[in-house]
GROMACS .gro file of N, CA and C in nm:
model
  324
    1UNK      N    1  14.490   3.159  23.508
    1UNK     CA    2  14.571   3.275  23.473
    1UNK      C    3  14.640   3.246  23.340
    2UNK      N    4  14.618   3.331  23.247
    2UNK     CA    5  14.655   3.301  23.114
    2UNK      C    6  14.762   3.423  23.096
    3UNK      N    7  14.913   3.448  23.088
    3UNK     CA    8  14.991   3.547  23.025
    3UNK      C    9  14.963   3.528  22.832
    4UNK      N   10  14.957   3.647  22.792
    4UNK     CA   11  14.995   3.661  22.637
    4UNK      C   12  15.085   3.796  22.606
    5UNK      N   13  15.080   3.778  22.528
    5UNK     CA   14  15.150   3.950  22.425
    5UNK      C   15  15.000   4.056  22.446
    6UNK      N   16  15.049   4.145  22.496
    6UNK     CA   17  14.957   4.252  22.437
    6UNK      C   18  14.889   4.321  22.346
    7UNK      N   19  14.784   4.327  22.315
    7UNK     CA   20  14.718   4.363  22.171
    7UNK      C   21  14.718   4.536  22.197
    8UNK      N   22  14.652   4.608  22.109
    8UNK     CA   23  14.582   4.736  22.091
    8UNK      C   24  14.466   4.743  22.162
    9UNK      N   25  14.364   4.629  22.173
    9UNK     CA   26  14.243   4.627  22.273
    9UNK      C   27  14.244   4.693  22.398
   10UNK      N   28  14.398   4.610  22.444
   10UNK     CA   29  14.442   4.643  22.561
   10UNK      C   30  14.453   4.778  22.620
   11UNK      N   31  14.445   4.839  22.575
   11UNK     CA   32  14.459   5.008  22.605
   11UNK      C   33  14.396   4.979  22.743
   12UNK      N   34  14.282   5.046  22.728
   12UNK     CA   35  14.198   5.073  22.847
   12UNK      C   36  14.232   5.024  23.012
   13UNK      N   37  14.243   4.862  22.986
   13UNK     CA   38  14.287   4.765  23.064
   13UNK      C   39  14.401   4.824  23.149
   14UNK      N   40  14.504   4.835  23.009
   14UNK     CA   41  14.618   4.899  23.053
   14UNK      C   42  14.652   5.030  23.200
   15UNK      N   43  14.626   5.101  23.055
   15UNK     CA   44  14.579   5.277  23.146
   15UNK      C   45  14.504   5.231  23.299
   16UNK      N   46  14.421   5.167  23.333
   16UNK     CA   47  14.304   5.152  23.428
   16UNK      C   48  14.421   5.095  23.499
   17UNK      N   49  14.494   5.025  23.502
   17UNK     CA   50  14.573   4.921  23.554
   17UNK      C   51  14.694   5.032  23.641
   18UNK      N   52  14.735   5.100  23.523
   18UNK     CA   53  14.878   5.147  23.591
   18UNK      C   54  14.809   5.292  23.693
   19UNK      N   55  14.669   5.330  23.613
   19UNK     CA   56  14.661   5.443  23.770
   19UNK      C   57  14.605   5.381  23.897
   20UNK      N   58  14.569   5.284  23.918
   20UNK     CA   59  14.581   5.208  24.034
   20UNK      C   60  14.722   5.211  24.110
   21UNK      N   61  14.801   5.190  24.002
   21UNK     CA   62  14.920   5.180  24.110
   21UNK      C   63  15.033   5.327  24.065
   22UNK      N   64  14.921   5.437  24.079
   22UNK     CA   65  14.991   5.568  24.095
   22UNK      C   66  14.998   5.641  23.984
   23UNK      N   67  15.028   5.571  23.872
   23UNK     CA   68  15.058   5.630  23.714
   23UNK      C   69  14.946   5.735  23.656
   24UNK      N   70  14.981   5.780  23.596
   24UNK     CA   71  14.817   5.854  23.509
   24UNK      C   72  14.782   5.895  23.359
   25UNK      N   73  14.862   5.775  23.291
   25UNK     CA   74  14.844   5.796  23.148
   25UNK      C   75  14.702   5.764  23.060
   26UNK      N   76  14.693   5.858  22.978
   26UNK     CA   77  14.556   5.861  22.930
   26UNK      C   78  14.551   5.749  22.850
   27UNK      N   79  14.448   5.708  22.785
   27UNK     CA   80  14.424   5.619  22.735
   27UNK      C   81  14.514   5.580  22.570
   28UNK      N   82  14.502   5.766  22.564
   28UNK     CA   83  14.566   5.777  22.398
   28UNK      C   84  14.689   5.774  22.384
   29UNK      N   85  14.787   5.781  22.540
   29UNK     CA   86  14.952   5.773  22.556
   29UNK      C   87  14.946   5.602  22.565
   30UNK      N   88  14.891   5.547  22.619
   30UNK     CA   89  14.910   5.408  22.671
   30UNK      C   90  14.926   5.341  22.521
   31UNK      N   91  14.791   5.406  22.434
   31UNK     CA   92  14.747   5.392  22.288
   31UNK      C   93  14.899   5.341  22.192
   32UNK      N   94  14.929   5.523  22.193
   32UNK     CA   95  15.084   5.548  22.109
   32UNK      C   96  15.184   5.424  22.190
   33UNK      N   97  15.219   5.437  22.322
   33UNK     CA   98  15.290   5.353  22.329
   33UNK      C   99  15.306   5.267  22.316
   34UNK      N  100  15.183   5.171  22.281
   34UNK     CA  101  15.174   5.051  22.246
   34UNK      C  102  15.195   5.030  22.077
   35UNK      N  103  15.149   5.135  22.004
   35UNK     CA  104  15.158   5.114  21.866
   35UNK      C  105  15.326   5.141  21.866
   36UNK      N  106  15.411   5.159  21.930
   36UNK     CA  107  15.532   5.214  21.911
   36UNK      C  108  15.595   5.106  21.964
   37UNK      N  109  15.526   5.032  22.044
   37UNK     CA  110  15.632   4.861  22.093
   37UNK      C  111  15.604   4.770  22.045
   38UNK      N  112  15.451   4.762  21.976
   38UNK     CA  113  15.450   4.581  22.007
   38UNK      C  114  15.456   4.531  21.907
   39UNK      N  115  15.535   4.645  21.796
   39UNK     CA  116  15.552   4.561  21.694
   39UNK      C  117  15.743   4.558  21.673
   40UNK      N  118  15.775   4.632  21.798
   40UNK     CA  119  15.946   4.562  21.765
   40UNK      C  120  16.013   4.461  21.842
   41UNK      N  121  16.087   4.386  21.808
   41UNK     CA  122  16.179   4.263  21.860
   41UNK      C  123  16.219   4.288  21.989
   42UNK      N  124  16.284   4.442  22.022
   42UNK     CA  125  16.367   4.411  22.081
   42UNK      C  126  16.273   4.449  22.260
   43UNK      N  127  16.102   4.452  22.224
   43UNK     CA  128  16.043   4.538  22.318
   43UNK      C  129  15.915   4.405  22.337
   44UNK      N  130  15.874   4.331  22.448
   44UNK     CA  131  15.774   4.306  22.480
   44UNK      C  132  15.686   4.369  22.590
   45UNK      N  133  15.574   4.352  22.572
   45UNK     CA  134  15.423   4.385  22.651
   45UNK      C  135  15.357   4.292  22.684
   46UNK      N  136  15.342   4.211  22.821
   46UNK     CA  137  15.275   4.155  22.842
   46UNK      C  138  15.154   4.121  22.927
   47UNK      N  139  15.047   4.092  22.915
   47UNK     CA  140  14.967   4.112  22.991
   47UNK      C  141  14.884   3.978  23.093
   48UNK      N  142  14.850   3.963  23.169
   48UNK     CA  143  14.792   3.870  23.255
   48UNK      C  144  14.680   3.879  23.226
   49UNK      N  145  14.550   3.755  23.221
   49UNK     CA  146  14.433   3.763  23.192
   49UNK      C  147  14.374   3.612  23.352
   50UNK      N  148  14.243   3.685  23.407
   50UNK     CA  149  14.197   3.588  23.441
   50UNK      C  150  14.067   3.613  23.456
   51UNK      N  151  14.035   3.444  23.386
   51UNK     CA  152  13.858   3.497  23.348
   51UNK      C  153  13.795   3.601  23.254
   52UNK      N  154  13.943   3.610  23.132
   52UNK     CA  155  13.928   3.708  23.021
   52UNK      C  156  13.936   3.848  23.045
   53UNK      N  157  13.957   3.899  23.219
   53UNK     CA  158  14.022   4.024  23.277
   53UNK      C  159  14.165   4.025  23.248
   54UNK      N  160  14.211   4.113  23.228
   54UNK     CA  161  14.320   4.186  23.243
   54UNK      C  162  14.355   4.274  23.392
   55UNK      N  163  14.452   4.168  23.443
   55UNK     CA  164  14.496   4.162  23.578
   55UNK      C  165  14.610   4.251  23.639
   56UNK      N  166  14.683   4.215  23.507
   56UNK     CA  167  14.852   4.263  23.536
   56UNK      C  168  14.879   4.299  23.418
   57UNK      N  169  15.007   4.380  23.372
   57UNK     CA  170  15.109   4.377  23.286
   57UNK      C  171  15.250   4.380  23.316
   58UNK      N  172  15.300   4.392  23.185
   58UNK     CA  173  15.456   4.380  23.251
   58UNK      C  174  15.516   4.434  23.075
   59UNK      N  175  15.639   4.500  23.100
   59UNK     CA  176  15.749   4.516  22.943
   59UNK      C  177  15.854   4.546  22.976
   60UNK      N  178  15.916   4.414  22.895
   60UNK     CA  179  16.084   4.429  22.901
   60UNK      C  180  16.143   4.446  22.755
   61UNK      N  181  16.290   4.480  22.763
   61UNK     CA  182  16.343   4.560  22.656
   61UNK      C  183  16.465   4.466  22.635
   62UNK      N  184  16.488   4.494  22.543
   62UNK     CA  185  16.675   4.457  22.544
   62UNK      C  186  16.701   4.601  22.516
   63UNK      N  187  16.810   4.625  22.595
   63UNK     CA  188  16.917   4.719  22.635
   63UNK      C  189  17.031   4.730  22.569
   64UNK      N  190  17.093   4.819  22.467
   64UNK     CA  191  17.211   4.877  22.402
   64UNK      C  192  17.287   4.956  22.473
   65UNK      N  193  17.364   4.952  22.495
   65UNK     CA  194  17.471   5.003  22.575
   65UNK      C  195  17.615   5.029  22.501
   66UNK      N  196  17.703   5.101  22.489
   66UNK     CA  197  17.838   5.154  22.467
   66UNK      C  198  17.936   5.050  22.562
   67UNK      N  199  17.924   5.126  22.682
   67UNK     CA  200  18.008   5.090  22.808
   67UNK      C  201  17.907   4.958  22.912
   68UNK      N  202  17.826   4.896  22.847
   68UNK     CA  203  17.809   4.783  22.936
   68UNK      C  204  17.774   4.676  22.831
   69UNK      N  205  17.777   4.552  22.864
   69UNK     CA  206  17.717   4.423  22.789
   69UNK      C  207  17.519   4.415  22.763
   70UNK      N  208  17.515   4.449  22.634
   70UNK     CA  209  17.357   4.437  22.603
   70UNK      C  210  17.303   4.356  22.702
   71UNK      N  211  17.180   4.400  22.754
   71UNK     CA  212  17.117   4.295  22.838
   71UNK      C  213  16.935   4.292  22.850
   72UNK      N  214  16.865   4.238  22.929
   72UNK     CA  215  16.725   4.234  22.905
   72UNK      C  216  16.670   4.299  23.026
   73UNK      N  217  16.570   4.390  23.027
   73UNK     CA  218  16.554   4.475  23.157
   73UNK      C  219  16.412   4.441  23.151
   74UNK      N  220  16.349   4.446  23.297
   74UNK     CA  221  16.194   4.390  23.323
   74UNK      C  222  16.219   4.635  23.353
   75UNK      N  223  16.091   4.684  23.257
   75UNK     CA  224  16.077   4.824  23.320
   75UNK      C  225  15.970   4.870  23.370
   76UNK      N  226  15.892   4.800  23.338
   76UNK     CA  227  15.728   4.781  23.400
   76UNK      C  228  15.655   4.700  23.446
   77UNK      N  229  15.624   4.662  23.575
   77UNK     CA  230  15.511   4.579  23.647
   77UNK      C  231  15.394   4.609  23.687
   78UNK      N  232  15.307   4.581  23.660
   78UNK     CA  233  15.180   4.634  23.743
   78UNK      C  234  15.063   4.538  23.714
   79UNK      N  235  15.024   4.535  23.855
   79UNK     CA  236  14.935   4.389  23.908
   79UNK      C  237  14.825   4.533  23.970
   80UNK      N  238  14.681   4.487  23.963
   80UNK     CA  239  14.562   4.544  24.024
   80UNK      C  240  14.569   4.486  24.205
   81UNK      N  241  14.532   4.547  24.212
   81UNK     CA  242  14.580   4.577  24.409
   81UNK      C  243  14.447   4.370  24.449
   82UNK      N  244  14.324   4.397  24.413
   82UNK     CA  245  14.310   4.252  24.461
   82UNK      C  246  14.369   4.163  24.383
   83UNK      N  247  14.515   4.200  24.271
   83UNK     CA  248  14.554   4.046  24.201
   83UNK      C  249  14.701   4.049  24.318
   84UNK      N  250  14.732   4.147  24.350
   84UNK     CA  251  14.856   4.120  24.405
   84UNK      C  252  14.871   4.037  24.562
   85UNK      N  253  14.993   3.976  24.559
   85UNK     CA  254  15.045   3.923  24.666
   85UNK      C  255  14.963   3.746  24.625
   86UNK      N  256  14.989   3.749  24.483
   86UNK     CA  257  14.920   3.609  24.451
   86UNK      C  258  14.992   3.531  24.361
   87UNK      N  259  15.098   3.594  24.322
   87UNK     CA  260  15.222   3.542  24.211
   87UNK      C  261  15.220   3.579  24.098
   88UNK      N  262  15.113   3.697  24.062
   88UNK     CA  263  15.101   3.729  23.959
   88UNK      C  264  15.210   3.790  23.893
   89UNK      N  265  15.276   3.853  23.952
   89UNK     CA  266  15.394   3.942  23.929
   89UNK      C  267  15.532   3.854  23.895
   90UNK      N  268  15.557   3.758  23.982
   90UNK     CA  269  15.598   3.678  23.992
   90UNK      C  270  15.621   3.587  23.804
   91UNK      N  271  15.505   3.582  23.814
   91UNK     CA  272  15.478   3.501  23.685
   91UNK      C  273  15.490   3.585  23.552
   92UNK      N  274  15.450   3.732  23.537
   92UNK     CA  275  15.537   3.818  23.475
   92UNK      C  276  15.623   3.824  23.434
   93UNK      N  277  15.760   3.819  23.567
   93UNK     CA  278  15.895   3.879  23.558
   93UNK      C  279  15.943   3.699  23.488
   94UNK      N  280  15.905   3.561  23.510
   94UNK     CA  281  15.926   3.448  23.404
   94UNK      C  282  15.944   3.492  23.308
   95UNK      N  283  15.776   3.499  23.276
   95UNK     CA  284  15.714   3.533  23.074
   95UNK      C  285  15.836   3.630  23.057
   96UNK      N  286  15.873   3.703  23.127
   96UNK     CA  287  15.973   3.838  23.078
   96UNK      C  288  16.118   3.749  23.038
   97UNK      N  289  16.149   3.671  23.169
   97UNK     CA  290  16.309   3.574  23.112
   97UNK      C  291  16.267   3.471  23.010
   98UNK      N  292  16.208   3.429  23.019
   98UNK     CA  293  16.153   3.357  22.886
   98UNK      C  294  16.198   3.406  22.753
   99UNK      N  295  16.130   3.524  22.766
   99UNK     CA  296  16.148   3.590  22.639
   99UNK      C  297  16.253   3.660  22.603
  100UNK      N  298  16.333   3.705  22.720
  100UNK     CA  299  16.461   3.742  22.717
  100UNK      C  300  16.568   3.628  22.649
  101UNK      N  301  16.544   3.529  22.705
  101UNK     CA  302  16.593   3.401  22.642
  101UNK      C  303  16.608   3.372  22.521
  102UNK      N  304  16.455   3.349  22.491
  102UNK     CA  305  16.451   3.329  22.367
  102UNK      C  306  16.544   3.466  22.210
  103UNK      N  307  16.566   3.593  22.297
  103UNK     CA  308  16.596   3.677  22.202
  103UNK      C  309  16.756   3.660  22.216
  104UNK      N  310  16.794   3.576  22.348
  104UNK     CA  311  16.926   3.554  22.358
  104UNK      C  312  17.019   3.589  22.445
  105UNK      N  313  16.887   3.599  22.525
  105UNK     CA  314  17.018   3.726  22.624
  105UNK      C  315  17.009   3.623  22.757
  106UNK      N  316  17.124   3.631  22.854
  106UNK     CA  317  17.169   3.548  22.949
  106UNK      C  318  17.098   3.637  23.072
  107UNK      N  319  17.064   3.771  23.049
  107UNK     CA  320  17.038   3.839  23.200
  107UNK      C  321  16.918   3.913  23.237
  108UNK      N  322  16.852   3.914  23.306
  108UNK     CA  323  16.723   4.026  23.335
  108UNK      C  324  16.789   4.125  23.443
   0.00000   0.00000   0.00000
């Protein structure tokens, strides 16, 4: 099981991934949304690979707030129904504090 950053490739993967678990974004929303995150700081996309499949994803944010303390939010999970109940998710919501970390933030 290999986690990385998400590319543009990823589309398909993506989209295929989240209507499994209910969602139904087309290929060309998954598209935009990705050209609209993965190139800012404060937004990762990450994806699970095994055996060069794309298994899972996951994207967390840092959070601006007025009335609360900035913080790092996990807002998307999604594991393919035979990857789940295997830690995949699990291993996600890490890569996610990891990176929360690294941008500085104490909280998911």
């Amino acid at each position: 099981m290999q986690i990385r950053r998400a590319k543009p490739e990823d589309v398909k993967a993506i989209a295929t991934i989240s209507r499994e678990f209910g969602y139904e974004p087309t290929e060309d929303e998954v598209a935009a949304s990705l050209r609209d995150l993965l190139p800012r700081a404060d937004h990762v996309v990450l994806v699970v690979e095994e055996s060069d499949v794309v298994i899972a994803w996951g994207h967390g944010r840092i959070n601006r707030h007025i009335e609360i303390a900035q913080h790092a939010e996990l807002v998307s999970l999604v594991v393919t129904r035979a990857s789940r109940s295997q830690g995949v998710g699990s291993e996600i919501v890490r890569a996610v504090e990891q990176w929360a970390r690294a941008q500085g933030e104490r909280s998911l």
